[in-house]
mmCIF file with all atom_site columns, N, CA and C in Angstrom:
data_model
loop_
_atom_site.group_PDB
_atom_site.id
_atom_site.type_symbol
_atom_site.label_atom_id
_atom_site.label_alt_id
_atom_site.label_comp_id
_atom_site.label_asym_id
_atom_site.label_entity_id
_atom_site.label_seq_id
_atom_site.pdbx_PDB_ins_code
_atom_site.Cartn_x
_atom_site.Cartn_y
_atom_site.Cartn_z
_atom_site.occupancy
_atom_site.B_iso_or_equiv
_atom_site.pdbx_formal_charge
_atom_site.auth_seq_id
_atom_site.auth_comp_id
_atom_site.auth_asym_id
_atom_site.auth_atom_id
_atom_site.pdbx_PDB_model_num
ATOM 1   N N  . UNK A 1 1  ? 5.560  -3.109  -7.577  1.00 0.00 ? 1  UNK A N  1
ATOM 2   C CA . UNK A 1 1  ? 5.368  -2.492  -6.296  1.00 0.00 ? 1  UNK A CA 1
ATOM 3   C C  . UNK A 1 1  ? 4.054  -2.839  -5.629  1.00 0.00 ? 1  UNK A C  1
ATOM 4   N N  . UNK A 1 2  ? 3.068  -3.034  -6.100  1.00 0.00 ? 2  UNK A N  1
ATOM 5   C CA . UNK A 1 2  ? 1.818  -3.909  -5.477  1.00 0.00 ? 2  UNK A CA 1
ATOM 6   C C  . UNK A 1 2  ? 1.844  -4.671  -4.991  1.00 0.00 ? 2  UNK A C  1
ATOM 7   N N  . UNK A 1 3  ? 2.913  -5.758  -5.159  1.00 0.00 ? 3  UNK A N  1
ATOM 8   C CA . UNK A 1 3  ? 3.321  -6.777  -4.308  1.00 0.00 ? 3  UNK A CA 1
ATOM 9   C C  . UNK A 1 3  ? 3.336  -6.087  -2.471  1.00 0.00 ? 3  UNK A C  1
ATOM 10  N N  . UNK A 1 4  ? 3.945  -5.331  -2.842  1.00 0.00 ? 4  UNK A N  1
ATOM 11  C CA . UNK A 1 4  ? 4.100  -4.772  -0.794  1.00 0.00 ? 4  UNK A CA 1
ATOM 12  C C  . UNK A 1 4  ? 5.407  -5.323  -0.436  1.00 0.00 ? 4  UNK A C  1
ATOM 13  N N  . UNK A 1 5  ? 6.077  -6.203  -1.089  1.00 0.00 ? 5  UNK A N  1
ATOM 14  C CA . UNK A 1 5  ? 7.500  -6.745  -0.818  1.00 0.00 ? 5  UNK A CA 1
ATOM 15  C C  . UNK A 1 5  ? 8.816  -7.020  -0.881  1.00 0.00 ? 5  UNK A C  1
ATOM 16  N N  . UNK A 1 6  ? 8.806  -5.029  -1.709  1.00 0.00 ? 6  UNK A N  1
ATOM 17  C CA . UNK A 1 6  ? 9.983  -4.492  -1.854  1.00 0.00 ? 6  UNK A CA 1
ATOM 18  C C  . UNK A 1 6  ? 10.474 -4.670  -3.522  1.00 0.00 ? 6  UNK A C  1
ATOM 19  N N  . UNK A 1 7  ? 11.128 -5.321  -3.760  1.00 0.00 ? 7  UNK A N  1
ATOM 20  C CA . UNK A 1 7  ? 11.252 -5.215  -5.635  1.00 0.00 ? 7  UNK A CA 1
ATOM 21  C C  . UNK A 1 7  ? 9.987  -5.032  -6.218  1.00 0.00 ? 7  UNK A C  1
ATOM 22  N N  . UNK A 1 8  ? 10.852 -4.172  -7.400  1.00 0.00 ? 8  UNK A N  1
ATOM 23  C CA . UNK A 1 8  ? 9.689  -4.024  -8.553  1.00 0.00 ? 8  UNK A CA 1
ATOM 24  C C  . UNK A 1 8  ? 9.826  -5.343  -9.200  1.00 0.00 ? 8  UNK A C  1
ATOM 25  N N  . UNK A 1 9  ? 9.251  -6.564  -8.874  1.00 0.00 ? 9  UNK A N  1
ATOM 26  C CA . UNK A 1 9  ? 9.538  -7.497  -10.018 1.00 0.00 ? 9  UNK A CA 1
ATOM 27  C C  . UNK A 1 9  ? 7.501  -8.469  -9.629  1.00 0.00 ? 9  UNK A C  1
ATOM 28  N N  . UNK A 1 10 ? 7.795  -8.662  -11.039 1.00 0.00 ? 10 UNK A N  1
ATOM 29  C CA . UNK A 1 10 ? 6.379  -9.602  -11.003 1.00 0.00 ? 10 UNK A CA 1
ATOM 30  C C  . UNK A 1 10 ? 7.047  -10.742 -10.515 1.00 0.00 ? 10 UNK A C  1
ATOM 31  N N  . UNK A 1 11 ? 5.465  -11.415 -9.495  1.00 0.00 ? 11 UNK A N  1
ATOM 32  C CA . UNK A 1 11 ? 5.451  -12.767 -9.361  1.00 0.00 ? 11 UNK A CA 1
ATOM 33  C C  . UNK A 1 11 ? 4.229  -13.023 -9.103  1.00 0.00 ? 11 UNK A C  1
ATOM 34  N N  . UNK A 1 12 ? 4.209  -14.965 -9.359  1.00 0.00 ? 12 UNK A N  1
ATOM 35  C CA . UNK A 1 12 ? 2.767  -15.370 -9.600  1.00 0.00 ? 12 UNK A CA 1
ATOM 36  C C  . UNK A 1 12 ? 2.641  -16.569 -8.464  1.00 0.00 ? 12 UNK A C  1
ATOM 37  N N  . UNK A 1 13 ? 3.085  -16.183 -7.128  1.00 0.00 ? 13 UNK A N  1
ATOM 38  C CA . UNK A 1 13 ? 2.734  -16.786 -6.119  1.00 0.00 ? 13 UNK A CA 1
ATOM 39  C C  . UNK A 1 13 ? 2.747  -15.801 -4.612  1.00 0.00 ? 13 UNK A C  1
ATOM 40  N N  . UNK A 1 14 ? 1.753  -15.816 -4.226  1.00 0.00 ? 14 UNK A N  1
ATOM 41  C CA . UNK A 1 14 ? 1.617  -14.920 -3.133  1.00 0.00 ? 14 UNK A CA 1
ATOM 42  C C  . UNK A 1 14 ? 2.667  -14.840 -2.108  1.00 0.00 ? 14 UNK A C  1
ATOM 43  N N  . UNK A 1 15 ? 3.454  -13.544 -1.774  1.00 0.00 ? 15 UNK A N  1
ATOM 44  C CA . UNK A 1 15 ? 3.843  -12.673 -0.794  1.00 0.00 ? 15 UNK A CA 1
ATOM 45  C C  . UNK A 1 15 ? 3.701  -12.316 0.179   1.00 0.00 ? 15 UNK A C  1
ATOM 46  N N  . UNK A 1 16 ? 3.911  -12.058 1.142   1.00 0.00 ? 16 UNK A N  1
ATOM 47  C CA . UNK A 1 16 ? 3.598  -11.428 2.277   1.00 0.00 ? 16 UNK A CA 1
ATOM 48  C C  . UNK A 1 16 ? 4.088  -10.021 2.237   1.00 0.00 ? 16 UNK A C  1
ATOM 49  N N  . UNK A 1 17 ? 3.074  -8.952  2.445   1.00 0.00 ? 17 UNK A N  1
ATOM 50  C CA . UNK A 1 17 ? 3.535  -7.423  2.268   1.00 0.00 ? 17 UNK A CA 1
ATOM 51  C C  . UNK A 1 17 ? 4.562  -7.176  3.148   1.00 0.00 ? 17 UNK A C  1
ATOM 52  N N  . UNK A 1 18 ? 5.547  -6.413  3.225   1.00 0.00 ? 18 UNK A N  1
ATOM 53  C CA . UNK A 1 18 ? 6.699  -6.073  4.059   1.00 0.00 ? 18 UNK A CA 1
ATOM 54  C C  . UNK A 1 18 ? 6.189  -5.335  5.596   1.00 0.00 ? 18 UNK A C  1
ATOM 55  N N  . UNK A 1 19 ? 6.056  -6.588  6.872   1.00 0.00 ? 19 UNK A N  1
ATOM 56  C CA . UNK A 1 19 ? 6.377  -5.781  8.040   1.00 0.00 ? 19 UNK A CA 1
ATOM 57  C C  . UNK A 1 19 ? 4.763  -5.677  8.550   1.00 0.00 ? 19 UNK A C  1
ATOM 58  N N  . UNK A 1 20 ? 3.703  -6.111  7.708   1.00 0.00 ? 20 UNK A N  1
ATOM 59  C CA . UNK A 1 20 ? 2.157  -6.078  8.170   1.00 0.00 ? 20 UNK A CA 1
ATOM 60  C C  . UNK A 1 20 ? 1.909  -7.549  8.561   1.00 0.00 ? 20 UNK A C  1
ATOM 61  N N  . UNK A 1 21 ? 1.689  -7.069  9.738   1.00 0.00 ? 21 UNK A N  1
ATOM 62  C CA . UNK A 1 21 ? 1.077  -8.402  10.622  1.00 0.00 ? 21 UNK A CA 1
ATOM 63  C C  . UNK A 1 21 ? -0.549 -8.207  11.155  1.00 0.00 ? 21 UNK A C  1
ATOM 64  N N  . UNK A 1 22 ? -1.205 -6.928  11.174  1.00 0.00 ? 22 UNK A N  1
ATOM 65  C CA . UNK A 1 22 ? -2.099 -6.903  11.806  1.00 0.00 ? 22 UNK A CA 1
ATOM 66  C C  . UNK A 1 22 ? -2.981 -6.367  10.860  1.00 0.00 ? 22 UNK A C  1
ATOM 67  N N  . UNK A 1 23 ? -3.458 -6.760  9.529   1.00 0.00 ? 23 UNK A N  1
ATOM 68  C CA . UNK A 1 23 ? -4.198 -6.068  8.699   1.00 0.00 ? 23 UNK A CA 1
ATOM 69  C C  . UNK A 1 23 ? -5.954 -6.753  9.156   1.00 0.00 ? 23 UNK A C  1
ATOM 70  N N  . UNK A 1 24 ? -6.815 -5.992  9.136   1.00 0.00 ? 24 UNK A N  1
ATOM 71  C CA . UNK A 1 24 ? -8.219 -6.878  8.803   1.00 0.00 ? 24 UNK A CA 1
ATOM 72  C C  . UNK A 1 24 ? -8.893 -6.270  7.534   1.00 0.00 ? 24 UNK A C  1
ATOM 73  N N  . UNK A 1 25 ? -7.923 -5.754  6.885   1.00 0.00 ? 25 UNK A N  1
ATOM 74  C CA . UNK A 1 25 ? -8.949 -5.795  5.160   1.00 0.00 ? 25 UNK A CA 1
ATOM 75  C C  . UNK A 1 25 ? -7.671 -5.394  4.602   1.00 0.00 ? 25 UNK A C  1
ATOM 76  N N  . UNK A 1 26 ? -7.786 -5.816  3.155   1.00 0.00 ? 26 UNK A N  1
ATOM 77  C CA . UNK A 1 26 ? -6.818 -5.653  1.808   1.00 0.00 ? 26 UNK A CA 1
ATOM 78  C C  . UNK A 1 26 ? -7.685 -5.388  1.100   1.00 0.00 ? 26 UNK A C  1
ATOM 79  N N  . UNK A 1 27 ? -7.547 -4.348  0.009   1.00 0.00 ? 27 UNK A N  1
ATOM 80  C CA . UNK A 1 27 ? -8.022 -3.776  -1.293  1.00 0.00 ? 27 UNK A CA 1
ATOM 81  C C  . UNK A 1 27 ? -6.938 -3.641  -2.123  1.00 0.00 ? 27 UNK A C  1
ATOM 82  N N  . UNK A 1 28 ? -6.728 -4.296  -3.598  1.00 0.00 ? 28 UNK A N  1
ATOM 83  C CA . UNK A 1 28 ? -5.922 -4.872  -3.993  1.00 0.00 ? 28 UNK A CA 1
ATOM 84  C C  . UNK A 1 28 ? -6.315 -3.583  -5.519  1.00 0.00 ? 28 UNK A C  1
ATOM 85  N N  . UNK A 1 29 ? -5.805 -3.048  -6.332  1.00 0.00 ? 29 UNK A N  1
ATOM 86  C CA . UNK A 1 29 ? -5.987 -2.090  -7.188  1.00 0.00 ? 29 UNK A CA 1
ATOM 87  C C  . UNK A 1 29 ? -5.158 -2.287  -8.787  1.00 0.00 ? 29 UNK A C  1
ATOM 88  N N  . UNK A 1 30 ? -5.029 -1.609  -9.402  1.00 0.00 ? 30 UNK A N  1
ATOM 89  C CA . UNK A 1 30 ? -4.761 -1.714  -10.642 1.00 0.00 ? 30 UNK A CA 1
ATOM 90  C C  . UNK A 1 30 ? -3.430 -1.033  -10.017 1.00 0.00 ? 30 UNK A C  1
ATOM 91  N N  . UNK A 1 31 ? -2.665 -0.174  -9.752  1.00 0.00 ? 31 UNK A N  1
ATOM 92  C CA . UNK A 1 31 ? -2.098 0.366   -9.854  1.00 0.00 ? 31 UNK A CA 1
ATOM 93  C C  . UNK A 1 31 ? -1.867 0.973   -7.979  1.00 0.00 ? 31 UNK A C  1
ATOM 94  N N  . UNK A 1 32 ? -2.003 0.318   -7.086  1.00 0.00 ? 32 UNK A N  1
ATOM 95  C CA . UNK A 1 32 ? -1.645 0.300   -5.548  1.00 0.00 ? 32 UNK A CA 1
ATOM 96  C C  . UNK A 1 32 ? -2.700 -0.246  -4.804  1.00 0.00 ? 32 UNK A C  1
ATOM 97  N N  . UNK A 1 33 ? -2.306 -1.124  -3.330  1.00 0.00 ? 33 UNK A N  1
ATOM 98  C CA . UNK A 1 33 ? -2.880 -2.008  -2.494  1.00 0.00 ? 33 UNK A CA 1
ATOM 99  C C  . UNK A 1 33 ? -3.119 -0.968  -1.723  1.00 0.00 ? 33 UNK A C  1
ATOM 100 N N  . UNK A 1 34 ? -4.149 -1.389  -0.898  1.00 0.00 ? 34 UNK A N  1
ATOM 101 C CA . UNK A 1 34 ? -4.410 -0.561  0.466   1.00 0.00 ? 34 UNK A CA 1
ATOM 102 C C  . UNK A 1 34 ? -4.870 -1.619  1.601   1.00 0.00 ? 34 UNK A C  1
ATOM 103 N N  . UNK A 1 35 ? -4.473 -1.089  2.884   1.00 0.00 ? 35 UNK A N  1
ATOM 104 C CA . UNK A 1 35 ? -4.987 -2.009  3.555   1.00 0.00 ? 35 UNK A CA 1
ATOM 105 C C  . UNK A 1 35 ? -5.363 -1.514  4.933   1.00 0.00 ? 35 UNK A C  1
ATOM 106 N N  . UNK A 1 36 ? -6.410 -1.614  5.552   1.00 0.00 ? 36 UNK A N  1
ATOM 107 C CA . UNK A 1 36 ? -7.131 -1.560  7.069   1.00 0.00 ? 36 UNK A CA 1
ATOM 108 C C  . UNK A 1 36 ? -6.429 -2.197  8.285   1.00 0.00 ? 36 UNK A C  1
ATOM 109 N N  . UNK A 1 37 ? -5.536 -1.555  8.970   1.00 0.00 ? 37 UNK A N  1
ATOM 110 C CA . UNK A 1 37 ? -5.100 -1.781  10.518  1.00 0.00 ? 37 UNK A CA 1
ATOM 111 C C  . UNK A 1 37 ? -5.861 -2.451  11.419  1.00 0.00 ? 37 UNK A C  1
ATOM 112 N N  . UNK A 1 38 ? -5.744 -3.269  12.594  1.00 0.00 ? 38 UNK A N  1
ATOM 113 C CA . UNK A 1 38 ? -6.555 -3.161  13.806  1.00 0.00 ? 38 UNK A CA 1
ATOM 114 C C  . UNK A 1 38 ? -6.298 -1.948  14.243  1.00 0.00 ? 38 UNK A C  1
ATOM 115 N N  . UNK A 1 39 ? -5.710 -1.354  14.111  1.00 0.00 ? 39 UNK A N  1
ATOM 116 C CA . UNK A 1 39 ? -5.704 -0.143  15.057  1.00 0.00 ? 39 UNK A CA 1
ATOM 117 C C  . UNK A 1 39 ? -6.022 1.140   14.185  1.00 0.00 ? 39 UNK A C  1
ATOM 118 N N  . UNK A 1 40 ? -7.395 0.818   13.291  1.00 0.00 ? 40 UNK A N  1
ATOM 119 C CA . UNK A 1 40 ? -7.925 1.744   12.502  1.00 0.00 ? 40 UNK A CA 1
ATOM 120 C C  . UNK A 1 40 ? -7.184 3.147   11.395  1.00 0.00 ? 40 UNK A C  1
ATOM 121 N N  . UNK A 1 41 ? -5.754 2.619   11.539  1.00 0.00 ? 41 UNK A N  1
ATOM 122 C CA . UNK A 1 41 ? -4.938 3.224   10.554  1.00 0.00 ? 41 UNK A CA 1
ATOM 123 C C  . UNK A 1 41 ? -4.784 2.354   8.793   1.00 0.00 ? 41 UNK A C  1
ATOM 124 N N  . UNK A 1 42 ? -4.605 3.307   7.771   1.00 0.00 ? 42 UNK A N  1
ATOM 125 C CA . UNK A 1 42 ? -4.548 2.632   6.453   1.00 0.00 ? 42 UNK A CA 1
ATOM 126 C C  . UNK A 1 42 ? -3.457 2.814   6.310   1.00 0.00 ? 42 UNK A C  1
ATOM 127 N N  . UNK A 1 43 ? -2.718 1.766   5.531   1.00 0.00 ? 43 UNK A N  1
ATOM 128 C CA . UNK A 1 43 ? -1.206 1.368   4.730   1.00 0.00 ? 43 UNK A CA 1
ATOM 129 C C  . UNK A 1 43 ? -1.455 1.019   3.398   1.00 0.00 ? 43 UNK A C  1
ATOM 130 N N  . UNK A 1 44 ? -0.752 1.983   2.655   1.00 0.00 ? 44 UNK A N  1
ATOM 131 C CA . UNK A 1 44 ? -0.934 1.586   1.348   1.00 0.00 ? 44 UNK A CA 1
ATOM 132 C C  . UNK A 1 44 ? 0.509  1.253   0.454   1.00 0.00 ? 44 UNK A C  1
ATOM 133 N N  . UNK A 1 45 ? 0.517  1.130   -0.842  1.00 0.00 ? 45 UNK A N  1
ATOM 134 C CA . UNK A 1 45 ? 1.934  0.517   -1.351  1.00 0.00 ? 45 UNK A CA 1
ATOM 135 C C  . UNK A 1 45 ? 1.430  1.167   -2.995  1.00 0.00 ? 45 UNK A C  1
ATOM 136 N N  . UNK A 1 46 ? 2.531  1.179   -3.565  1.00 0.00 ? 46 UNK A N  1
ATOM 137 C CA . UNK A 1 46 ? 2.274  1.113   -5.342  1.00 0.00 ? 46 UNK A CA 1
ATOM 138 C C  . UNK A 1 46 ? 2.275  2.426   -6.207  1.00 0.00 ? 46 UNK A C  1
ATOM 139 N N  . UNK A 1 47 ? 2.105  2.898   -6.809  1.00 0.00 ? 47 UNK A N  1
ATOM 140 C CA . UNK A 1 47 ? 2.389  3.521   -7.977  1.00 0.00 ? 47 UNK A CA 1
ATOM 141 C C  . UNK A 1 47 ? 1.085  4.997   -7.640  1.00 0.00 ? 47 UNK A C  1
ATOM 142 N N  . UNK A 1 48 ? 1.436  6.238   -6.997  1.00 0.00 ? 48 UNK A N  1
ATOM 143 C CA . UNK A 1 48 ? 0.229  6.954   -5.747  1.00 0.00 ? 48 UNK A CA 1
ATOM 144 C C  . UNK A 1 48 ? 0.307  8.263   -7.251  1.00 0.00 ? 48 UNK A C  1
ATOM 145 N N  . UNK A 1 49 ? -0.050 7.963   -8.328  1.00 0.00 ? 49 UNK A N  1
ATOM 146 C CA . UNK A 1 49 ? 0.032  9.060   -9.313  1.00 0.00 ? 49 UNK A CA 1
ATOM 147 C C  . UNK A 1 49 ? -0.912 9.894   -8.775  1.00 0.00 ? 49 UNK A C  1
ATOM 148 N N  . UNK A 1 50 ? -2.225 9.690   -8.458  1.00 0.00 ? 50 UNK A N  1
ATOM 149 C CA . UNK A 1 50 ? -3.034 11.025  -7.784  1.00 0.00 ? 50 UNK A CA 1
ATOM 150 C C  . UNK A 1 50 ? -2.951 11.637  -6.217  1.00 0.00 ? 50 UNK A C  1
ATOM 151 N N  . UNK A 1 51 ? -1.464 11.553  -5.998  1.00 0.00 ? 51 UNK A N  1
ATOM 152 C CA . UNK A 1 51 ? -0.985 11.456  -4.717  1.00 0.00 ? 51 UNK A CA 1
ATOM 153 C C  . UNK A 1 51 ? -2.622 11.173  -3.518  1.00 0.00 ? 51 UNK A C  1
ATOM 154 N N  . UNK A 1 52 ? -3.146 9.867   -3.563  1.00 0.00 ? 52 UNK A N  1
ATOM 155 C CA . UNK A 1 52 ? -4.110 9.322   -2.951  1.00 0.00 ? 52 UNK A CA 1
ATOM 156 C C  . UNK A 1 52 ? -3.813 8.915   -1.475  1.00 0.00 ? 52 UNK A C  1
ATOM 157 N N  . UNK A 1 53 ? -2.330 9.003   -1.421  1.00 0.00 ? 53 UNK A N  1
ATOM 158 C CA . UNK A 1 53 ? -1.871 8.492   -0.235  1.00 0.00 ? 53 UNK A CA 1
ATOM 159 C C  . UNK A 1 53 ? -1.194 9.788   0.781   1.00 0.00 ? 53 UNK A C  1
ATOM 160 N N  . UNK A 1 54 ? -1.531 10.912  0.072   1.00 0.00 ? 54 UNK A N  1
ATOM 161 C CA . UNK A 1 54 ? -0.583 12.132  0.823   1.00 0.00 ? 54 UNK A CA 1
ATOM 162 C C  . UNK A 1 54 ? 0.673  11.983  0.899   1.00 0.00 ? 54 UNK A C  1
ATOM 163 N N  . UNK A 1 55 ? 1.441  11.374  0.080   1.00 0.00 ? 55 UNK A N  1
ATOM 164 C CA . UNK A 1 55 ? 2.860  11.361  0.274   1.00 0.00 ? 55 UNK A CA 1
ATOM 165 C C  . UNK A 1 55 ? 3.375  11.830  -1.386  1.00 0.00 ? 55 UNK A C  1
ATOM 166 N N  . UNK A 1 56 ? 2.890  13.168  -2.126  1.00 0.00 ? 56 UNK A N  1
ATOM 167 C CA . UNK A 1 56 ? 3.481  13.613  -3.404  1.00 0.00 ? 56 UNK A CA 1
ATOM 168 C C  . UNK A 1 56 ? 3.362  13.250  -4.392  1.00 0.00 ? 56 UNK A C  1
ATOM 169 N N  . UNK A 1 57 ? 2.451  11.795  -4.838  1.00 0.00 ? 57 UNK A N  1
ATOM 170 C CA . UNK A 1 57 ? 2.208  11.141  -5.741  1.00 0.00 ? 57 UNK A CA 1
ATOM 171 C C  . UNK A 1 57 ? 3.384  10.304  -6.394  1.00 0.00 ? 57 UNK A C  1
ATOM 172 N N  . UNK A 1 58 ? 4.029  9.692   -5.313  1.00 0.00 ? 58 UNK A N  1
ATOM 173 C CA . UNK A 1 58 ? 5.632  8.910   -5.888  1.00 0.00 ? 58 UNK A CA 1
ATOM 174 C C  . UNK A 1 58 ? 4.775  7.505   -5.550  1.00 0.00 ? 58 UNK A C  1
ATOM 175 N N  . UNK A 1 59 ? 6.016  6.503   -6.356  1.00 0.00 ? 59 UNK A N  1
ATOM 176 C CA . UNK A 1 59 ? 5.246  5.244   -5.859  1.00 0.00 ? 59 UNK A CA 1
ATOM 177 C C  . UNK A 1 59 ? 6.361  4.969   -4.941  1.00 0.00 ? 59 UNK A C  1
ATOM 178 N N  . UNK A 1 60 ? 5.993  4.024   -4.196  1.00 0.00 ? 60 UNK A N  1
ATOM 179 C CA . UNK A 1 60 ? 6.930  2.834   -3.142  1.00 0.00 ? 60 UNK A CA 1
ATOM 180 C C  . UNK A 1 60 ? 6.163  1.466   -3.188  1.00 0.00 ? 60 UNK A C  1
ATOM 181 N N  . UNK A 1 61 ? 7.378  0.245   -2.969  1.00 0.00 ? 61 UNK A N  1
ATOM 182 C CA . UNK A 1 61 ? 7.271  -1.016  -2.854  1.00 0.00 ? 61 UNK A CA 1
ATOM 183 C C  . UNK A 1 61 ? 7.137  -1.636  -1.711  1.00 0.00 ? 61 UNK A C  1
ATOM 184 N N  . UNK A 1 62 ? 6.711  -0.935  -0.783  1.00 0.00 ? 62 UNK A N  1
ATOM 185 C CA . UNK A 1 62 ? 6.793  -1.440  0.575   1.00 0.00 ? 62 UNK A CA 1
ATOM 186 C C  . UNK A 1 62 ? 5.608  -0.478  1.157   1.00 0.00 ? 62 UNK A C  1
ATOM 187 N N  . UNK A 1 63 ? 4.889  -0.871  1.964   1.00 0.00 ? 63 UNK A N  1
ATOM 188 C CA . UNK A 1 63 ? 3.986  -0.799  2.618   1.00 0.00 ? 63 UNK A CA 1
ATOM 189 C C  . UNK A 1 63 ? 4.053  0.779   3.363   1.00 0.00 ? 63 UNK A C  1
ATOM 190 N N  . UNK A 1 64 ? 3.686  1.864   3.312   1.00 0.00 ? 64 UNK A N  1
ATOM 191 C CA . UNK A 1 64 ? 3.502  3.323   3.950   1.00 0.00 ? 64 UNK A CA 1
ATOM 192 C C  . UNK A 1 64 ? 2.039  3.811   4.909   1.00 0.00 ? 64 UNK A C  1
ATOM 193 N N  . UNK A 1 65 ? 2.585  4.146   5.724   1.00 0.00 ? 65 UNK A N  1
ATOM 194 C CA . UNK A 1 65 ? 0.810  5.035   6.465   1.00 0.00 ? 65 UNK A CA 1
ATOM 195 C C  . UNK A 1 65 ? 0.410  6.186   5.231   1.00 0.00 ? 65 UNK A C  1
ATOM 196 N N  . UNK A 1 66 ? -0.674 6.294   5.292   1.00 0.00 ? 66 UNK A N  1
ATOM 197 C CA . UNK A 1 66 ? -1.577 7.346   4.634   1.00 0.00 ? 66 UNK A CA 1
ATOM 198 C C  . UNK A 1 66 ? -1.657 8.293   5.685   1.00 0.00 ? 66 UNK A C  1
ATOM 199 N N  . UNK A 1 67 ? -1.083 9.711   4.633   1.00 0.00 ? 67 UNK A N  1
ATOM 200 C CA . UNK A 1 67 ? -1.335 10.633  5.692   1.00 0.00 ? 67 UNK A CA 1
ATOM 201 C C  . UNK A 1 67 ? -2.326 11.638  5.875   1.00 0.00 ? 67 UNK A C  1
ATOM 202 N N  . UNK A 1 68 ? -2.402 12.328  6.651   1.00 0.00 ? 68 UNK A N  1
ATOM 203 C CA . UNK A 1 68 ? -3.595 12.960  6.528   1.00 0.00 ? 68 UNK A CA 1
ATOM 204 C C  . UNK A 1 68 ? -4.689 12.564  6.510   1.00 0.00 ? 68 UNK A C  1
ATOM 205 N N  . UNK A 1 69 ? -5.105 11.741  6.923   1.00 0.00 ? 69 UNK A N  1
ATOM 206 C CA . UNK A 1 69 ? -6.540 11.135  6.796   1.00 0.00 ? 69 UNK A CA 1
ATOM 207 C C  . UNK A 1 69 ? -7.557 12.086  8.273   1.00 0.00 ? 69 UNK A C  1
ATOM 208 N N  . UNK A 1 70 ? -8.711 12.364  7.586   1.00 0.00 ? 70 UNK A N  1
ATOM 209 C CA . UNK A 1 70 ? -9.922 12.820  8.252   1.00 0.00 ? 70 UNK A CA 1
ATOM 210 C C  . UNK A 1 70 ? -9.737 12.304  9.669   1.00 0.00 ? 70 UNK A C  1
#
């Protein structure tokens, strides 16, 4: 699910995350990606065990807004 591109499956050649065209930063994690909008919103992906992303602590393979943010 870190991939950002829908299956849970490993691969060892770069992806394009599902549906992000306008990122200006990626932070890449052990266990979920995050990434910086132009339009100052975060999208994150992957395995959210300390529900970090406000969405219950489930994972997803595809790219989500973070909610609740300050």
């Amino acid at each position: 699910g870190n991939a950002g591109h829908g299956p849970y499956t490993d691969t060892v050649t770069p992806v394009g995350a599902c549906g992000i065209t306008n990122a200006v930063k990626v932070v890449a994690g052990s266990n979920y990606t995050r990434e910086l909008l132009r339009d100052d919103t975060v999208s994150c992906w992957g395995w959210d065990q300390y529900n970090v992303f406000g969405r219950g602590g489930t994972a997803f393979s595809v790219p989500k807004p973070v909610l609740n943010l300050p």
